[in-house]
Short mmCIF file of C-alpha atoms in Angstrom, two decimals:
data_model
loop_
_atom_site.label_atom_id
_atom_site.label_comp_id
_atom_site.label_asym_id
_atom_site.label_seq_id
_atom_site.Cartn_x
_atom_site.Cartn_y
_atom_site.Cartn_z
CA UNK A 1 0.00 0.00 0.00
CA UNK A 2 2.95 1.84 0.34
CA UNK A 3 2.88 5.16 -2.60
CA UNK A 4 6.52 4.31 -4.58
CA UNK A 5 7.40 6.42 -7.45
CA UNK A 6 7.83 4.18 -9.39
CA UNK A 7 4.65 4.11 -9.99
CA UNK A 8 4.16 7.08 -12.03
CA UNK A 9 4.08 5.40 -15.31
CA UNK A 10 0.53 6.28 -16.17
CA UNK A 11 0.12 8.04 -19.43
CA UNK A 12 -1.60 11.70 -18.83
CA UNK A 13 -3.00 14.01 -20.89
CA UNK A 14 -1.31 17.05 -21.79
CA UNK A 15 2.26 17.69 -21.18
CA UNK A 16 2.47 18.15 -17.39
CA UNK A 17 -0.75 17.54 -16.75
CA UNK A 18 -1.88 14.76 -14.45
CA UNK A 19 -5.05 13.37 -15.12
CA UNK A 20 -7.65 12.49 -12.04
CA UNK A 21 -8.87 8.85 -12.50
CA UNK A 22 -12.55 8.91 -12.13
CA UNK A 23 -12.61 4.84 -11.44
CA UNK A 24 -9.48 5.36 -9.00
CA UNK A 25 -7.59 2.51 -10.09
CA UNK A 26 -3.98 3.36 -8.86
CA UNK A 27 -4.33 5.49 -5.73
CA UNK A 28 -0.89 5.22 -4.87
CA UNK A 29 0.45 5.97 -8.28
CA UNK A 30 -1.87 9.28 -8.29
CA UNK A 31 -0.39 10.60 -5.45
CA UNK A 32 3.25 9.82 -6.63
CA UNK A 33 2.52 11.71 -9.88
CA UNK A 34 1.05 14.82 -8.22
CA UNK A 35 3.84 15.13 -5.59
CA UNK A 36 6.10 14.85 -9.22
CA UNK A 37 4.58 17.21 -10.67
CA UNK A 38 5.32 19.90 -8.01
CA UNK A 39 3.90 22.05 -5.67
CA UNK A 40 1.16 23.67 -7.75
CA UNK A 41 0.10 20.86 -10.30
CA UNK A 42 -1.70 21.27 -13.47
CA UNK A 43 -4.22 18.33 -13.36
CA UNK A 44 -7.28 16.92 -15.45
CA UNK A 45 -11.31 16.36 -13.70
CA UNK A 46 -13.09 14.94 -16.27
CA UNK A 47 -12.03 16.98 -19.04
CA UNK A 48 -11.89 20.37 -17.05
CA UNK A 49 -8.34 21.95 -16.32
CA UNK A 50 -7.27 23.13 -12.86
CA UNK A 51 -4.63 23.46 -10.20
CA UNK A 52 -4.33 21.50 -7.03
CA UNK A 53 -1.52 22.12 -4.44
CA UNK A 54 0.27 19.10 -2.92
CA UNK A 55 2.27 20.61 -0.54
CA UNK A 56 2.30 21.13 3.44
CA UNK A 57 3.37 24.15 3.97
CA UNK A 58 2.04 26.22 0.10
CA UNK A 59 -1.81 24.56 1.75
CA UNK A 60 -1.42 25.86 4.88
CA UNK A 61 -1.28 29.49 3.40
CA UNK A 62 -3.60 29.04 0.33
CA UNK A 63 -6.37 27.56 3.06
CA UNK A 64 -5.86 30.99 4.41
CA UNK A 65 -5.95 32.92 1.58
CA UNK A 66 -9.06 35.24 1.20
CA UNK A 67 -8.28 35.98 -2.46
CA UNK A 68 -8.59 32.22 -2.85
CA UNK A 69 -13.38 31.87 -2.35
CA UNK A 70 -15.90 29.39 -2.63
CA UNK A 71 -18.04 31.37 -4.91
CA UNK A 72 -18.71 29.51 -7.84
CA UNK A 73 -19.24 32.91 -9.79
CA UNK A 74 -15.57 33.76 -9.70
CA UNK A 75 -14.72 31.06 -12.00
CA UNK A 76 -13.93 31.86 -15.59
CA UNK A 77 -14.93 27.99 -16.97
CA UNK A 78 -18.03 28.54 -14.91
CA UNK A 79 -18.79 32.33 -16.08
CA UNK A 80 -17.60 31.57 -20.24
CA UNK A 81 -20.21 28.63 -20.23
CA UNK A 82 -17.21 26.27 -20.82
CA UNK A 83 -18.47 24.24 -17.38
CA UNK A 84 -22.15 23.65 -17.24
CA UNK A 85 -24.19 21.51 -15.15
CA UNK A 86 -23.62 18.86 -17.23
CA UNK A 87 -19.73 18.20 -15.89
CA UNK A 88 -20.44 15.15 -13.03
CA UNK A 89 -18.56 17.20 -10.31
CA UNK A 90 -20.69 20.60 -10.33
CA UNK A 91 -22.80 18.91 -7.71
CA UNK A 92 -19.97 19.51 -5.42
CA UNK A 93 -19.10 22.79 -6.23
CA UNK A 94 -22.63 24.54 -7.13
CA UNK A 95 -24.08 23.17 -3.95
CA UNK A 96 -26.54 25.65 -3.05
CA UNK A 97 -26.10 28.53 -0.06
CA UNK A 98 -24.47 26.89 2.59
CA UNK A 99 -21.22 27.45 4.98
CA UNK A 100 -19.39 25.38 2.59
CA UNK A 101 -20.19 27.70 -0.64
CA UNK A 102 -19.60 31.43 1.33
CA UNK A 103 -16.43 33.05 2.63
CA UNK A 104 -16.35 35.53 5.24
CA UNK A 105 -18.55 36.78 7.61
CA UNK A 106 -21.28 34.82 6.01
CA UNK A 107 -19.18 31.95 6.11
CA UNK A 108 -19.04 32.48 10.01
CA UNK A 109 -23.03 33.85 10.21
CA UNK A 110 -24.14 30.17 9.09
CA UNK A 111 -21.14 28.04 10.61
CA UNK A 112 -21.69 29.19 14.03
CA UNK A 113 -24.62 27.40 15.26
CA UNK A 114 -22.96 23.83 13.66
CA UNK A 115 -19.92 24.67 15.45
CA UNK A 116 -21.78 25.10 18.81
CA UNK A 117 -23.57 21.80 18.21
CA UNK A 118 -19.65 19.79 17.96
CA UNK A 119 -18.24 21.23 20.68
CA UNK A 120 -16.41 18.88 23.30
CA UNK A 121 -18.84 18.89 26.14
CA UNK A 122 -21.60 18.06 23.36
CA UNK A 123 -19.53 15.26 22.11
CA UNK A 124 -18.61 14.10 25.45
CA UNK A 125 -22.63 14.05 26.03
CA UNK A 126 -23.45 11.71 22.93
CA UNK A 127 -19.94 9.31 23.39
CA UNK A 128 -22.36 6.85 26.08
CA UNK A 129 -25.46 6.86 22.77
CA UNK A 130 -22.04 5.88 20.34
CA UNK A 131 -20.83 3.28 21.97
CA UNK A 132 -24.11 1.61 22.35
CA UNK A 133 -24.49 2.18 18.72
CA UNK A 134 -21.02 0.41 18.63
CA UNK A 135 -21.97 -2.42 20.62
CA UNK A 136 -25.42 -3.05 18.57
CA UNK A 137 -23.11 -3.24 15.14
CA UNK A 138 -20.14 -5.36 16.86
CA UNK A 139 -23.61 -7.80 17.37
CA UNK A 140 -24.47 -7.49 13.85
CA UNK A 141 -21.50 -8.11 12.63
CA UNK A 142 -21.19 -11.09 14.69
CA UNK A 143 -24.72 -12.41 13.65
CA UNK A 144 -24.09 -11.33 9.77
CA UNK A 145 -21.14 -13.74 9.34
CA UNK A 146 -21.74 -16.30 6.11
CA UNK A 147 -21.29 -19.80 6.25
CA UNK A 148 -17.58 -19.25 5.59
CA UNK A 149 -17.50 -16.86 8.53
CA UNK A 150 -16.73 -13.99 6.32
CA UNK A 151 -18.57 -10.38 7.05
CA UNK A 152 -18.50 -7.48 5.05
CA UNK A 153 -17.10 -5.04 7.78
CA UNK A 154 -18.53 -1.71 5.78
CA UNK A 155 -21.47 -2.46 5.29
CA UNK A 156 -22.68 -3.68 8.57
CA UNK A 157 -20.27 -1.68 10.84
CA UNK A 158 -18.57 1.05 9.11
CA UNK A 159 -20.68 2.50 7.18
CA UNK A 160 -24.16 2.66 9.24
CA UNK A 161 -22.51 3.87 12.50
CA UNK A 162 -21.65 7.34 11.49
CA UNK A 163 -24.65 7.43 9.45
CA UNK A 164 -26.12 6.67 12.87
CA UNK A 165 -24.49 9.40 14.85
CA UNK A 166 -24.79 11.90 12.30
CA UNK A 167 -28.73 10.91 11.78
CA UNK A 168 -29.00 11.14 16.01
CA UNK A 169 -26.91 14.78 15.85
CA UNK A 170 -29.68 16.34 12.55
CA UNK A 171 -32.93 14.36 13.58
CA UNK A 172 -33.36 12.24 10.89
CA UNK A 173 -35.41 9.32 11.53
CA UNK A 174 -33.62 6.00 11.61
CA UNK A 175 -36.20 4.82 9.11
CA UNK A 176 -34.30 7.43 6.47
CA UNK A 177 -30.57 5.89 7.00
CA UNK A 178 -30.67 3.25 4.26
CA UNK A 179 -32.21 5.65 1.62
CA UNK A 180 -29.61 8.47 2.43
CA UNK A 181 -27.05 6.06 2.29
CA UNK A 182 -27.82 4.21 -0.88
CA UNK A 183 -28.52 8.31 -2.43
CA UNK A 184 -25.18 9.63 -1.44
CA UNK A 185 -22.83 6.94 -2.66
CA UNK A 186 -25.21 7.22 -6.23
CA UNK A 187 -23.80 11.35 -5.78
CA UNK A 188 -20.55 10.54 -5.46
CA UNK A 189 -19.80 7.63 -7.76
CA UNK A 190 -18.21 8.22 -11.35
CA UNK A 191 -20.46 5.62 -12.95
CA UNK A 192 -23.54 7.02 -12.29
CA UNK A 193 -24.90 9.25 -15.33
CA UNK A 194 -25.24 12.50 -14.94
CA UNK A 195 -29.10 13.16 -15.39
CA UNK A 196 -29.67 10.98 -12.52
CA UNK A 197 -27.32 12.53 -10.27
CA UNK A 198 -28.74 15.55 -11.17
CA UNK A 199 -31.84 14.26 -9.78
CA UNK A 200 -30.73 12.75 -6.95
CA UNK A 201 -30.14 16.20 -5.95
CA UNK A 202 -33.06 17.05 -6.52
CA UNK A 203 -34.36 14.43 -4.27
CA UNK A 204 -32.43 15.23 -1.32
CA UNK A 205 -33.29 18.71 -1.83
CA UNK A 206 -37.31 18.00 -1.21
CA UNK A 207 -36.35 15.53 1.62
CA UNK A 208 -34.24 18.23 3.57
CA UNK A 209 -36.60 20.83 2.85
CA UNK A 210 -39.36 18.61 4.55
CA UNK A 211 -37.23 17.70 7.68
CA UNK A 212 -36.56 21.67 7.93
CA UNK A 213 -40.27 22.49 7.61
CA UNK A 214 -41.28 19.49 10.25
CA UNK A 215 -38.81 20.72 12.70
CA UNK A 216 -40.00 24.10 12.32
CA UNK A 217 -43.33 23.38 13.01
CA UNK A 218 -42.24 21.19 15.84
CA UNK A 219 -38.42 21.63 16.92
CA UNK A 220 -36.77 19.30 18.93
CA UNK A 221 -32.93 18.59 20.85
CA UNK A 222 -31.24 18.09 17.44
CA UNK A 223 -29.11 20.19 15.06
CA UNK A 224 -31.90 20.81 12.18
CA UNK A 225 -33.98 22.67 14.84
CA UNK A 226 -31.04 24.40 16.18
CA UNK A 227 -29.90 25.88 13.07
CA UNK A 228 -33.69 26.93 12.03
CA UNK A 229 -34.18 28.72 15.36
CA UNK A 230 -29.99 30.22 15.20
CA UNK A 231 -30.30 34.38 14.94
CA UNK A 232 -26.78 35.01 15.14
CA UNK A 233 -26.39 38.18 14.24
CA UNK A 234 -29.50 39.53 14.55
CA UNK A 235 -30.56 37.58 11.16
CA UNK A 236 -31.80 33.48 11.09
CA UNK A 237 -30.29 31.33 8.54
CA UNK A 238 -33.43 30.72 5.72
CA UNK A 239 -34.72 27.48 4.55
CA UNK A 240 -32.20 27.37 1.69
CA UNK A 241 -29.52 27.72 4.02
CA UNK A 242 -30.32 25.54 6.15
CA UNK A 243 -31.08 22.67 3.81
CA UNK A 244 -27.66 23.63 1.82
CA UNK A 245 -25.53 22.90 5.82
CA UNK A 246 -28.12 19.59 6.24
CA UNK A 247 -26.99 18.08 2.77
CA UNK A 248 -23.66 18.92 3.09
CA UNK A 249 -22.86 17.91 6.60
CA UNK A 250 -25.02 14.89 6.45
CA UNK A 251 -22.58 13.92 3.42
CA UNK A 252 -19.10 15.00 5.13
CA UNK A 253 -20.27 13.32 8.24
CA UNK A 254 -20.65 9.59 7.36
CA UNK A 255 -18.21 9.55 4.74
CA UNK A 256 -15.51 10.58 6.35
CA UNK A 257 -15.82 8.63 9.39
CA UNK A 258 -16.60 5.31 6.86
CA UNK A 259 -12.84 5.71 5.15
CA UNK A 260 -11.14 6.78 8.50
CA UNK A 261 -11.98 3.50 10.17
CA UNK A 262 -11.53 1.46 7.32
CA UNK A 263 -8.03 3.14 6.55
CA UNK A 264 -7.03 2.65 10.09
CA UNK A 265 -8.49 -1.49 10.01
CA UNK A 266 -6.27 -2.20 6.75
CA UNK A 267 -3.61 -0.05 7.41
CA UNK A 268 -3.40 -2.54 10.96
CA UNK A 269 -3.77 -5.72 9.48
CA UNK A 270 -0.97 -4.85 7.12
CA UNK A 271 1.30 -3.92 9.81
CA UNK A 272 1.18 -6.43 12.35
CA UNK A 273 3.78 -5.43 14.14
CA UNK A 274 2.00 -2.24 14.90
CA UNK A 275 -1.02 -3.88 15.79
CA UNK A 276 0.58 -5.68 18.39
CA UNK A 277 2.08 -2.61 19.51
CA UNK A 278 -1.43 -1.14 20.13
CA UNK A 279 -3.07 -4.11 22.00
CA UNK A 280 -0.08 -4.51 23.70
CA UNK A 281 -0.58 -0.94 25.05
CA UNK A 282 2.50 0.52 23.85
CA UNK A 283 1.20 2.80 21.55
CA UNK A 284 -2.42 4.55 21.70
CA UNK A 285 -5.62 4.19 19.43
CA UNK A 286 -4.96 8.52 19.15
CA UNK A 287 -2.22 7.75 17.21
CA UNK A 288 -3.79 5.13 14.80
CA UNK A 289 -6.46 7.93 14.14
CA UNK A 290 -3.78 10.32 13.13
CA UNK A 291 -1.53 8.58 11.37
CA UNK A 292 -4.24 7.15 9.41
CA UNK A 293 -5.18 10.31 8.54
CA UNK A 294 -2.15 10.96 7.43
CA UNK A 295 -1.47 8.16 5.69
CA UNK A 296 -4.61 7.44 3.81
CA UNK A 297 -6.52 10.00 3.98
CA UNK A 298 -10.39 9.76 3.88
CA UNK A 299 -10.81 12.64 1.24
CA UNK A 300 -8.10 12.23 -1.58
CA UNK A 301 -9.10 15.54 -2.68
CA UNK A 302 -11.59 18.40 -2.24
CA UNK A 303 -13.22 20.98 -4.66
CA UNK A 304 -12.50 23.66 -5.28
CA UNK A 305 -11.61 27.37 -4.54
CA UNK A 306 -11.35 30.00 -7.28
CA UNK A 307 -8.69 33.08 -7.69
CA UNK A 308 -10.17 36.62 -7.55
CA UNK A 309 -6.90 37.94 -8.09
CA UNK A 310 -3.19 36.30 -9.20
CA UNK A 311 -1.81 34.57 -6.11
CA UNK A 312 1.80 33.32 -6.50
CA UNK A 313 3.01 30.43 -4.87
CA UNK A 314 6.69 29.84 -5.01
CA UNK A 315 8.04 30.95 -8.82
CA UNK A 316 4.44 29.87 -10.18
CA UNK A 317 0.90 31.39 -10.17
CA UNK A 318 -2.64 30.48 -10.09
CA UNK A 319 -4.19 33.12 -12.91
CA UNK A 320 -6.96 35.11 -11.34
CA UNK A 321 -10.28 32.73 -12.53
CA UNK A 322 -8.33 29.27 -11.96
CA UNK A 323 -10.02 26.81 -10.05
CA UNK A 324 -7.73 24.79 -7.12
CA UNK A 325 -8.17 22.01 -5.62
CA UNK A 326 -6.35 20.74 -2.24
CA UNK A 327 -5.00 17.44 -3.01
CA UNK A 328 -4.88 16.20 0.89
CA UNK A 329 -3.26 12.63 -0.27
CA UNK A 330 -0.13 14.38 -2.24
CA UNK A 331 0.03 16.62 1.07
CA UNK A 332 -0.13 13.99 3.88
CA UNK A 333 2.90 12.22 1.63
CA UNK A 334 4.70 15.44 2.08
CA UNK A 335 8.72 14.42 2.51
CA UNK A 336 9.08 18.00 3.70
CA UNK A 337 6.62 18.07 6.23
CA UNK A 338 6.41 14.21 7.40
CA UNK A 339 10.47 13.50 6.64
CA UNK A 340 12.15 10.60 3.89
CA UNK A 341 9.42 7.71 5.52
CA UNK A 342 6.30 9.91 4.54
CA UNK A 343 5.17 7.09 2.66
CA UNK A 344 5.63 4.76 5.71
CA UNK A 345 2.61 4.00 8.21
CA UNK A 346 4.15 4.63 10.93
CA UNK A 347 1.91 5.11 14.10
CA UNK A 348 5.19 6.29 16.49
CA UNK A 349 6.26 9.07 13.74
CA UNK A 350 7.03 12.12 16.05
CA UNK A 351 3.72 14.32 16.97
CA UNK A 352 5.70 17.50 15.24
CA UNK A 353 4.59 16.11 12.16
CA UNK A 354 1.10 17.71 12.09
CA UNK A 355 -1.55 16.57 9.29
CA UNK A 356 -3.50 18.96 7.87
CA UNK A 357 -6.42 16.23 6.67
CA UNK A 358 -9.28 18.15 8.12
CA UNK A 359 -8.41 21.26 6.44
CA UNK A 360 -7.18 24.81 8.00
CA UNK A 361 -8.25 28.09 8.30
CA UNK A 362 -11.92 29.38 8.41
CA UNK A 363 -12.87 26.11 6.57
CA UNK A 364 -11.59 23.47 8.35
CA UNK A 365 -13.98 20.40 8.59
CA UNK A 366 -16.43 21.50 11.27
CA UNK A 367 -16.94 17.59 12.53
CA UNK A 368 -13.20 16.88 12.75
CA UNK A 369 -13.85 16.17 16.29
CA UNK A 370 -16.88 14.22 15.85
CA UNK A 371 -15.05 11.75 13.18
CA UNK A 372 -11.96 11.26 15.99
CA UNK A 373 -14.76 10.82 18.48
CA UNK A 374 -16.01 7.89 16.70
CA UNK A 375 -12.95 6.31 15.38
CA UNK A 376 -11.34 6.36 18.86
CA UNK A 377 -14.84 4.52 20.30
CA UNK A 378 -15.07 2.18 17.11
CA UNK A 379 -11.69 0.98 16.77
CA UNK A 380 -10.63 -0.38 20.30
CA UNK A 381 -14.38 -1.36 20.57
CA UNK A 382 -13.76 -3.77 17.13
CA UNK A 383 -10.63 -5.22 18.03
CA UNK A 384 -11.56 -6.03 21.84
CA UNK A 385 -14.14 -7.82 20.46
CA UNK A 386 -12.51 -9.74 18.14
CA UNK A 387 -8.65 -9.51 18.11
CA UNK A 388 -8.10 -11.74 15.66
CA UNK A 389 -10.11 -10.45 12.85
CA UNK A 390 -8.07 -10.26 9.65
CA UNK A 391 -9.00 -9.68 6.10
CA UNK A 392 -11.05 -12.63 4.13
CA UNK A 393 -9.40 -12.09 0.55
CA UNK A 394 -5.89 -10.44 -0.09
CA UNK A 395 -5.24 -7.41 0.34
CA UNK A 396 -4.30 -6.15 -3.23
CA UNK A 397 -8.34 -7.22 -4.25
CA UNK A 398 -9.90 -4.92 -2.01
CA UNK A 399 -11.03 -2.16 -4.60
CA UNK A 400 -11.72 1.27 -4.38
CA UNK A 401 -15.12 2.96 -5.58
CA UNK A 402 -15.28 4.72 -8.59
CA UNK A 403 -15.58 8.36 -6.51
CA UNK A 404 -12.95 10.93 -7.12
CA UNK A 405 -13.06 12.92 -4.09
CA UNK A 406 -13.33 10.43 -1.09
CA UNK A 407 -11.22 7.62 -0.32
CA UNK A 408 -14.18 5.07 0.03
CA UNK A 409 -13.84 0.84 -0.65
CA UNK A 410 -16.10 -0.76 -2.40
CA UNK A 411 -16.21 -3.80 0.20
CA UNK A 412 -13.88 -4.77 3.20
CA UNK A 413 -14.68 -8.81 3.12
CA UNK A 414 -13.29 -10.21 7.13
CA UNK A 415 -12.68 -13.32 9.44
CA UNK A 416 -13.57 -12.03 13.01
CA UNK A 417 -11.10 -15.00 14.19
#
């Protein structure tokens, strides 16, 4: 799994340009050819040019950047017609009104209320309703085993228990899990057609809408009703806003938290000696969680910011009108930042070297806490209860999805012992 250089033999398109596999097929050798091709990379989505930065350090001060926005509108392919909504990745950029789409003080108006919903006393107040979710999948699991004794650990523990917690946190009905589950990974995969994505927008547009209305009418202890009834600033967010943090957060909430503890299970089963480290006590489950991140990031990268003026970054510049995009992957491989072993996992590399996975600046993943929250209750929880669980088929067939953003498996096929 490690990311060698050598792998960089994938044709691309245009001199210098690195193409973005839409069916992910060589993680590893993606990364290796965007670290290559330097700090500011000229890459390929779909057809559409842009810039992605794969650096430490040149992120840290582009996250920061205010002439670096969100708004859609100060993108040249976007304004000259030359992106429409038929491109399979507006959905993530032309998202509707939401903190993830402003900058600025609006940016803060609609963030605050989310942020005051994740802080650490709240999460300290839900950890006792996630580990019994923990404890009801761990029985699932158990139960779900074929006559082989081989479980899919995804889809009956990964992937419903931060759809769980984040479904608790908004007020969305249990009932409602499976659909939004099965709706989001339609979003995000590759192989869906566009038309349909298009309306599967559409679709969780009306459902959030309808949650928002219902909690108006009749608000309860949850996030929706929080951010309905949230006057910071002497103005409430509206409906659109609203729905546009729902659909967004919803979406960064599970997914993140899926890839994050699958990461951290494969990256420990393929270091053993590690492992043993960690259930012997010698090293914590903290450090798993971050190194993971690190490592193998959840979201390989995200879309997209746009240049209102030139902004140079080292002896190059992204043209005022470019679209970036922050290539987390390239940046947790950083030799500079993470040393000659970056492309080691290595769960006892020195806490000086930082990630910067969840983002920085005013944007920075507002449930970064919540995903580590989870991860450090589901891990130990999973491998106390079965210590011996390893994977069912080798490790080199476990595929990726076909989504270009998020570092998601198709399957994770185990032997609980």
């Amino acid at each position: 799994m490690n990311c060698p250089h050598a792998a960089a033999t994938q044709a691309d398109g245009e001199a210098g340009t690195v193409v973005i596999d839409p069916l992910v097929q060589d993680l590893d050798g993606e990364t290796a050819r965007l670290r290559d091709a330097g700090v500011l990379a000229r890459i390929d989505l779909l057809g559409v040019p842009a810039r992605t930065v794969t650096r430490h350090a040149e992120a840290r001060q582009l996250l920061v950047d205010p002439r670096l926005v969100k708004d859609i509108n100060a993108w040249d392919l976007w304004q000259s017609g030359a992106v429409t909504h038929a491109w399979p990745l507006i959905g993530m950029i032309d998202a509707g009104r939401s903190m993830f789409t402003v900058d600025g003080a609006e940016h803060r108006r609609l963030r605050t209320k989310t942020a005051q919903a994740l802080t650490p006393r709240r999460l300290e107040a839900i950890r006792p309703e996630i580990e019994k979710f923990t404890d009801e999948l761990l029985d699932a699991l158990e139960a779900a085993r074929d006559e082989d004794g081989v479980v899919d650990l995804k889809a009956v523990f990964a992937q419903p228990l931060p759809m769980r917690v984040v479904g608790m946190l908004m007020g969305v009905d249990e009932s409602q899990h499976a659909m939004l589950t099965r709706q989001y990974k339609a979003f995000f995969s590759m192989l869906t057609p566009q038309d349909e994505r298009l309306a599967l927008l559409e679709e969780l547009d009306v459902f959030y809408t309808g949650l928002v209305r219902e909690k108006t009418a009749r608000p309860t202890d949850d996030l929706t009703s929080a951010l309905i009834l949230a006057e910071e600033g002497g103005e409430p967010l509206t409906e659109e806003e609203v729905v546009g943090n729902l659909k967004a957060m919803v979406a960064a909430g599970h997914e993140t938290t899926i890839g994050l503890v699958l990461n951290a299970v494969r990256a420990l089963l393929s270091h053993p000696g590690q492992l043993r480290k960690v259930l012997a006590g010698e090293a914590g489950w903290d450090a798993v969680i971050e190194e993971t991140l690190r490592w193998d990031t959840p979201t390989t990268h995200l879309l997209m910011r746009f240049a209102t003026e030139d902004v140079a970054v080292g002896d190059d510049v992204i043209r005022k009108g470019e679209g970036v995009v922050v290539s987390y992957r390239a940046i947790g491989r950083d030799i500079e930042q993470h040393g000659p072993d970056a492309d080691a996992f290595d769960i006892t590399r020195p806490t000086r070297n930082r990630h910067m996975t969840f983002g920085h600046g005013p944007h920075i993943c507002p449930g970064a806490a919540l995903s580590r929250v989870e991860a450090g209750i589901a891990l130990p929880a999973l491998f106390g209860r079965f210590p011996g669980i390893r994977l069912a088929v080798p490790d080199e067939e476990i595929t990726k999805l076909p989504v270009m953003t998020q570092n998601d498996m198709a399957a994770f096929p185990v032997l609980l012992d």
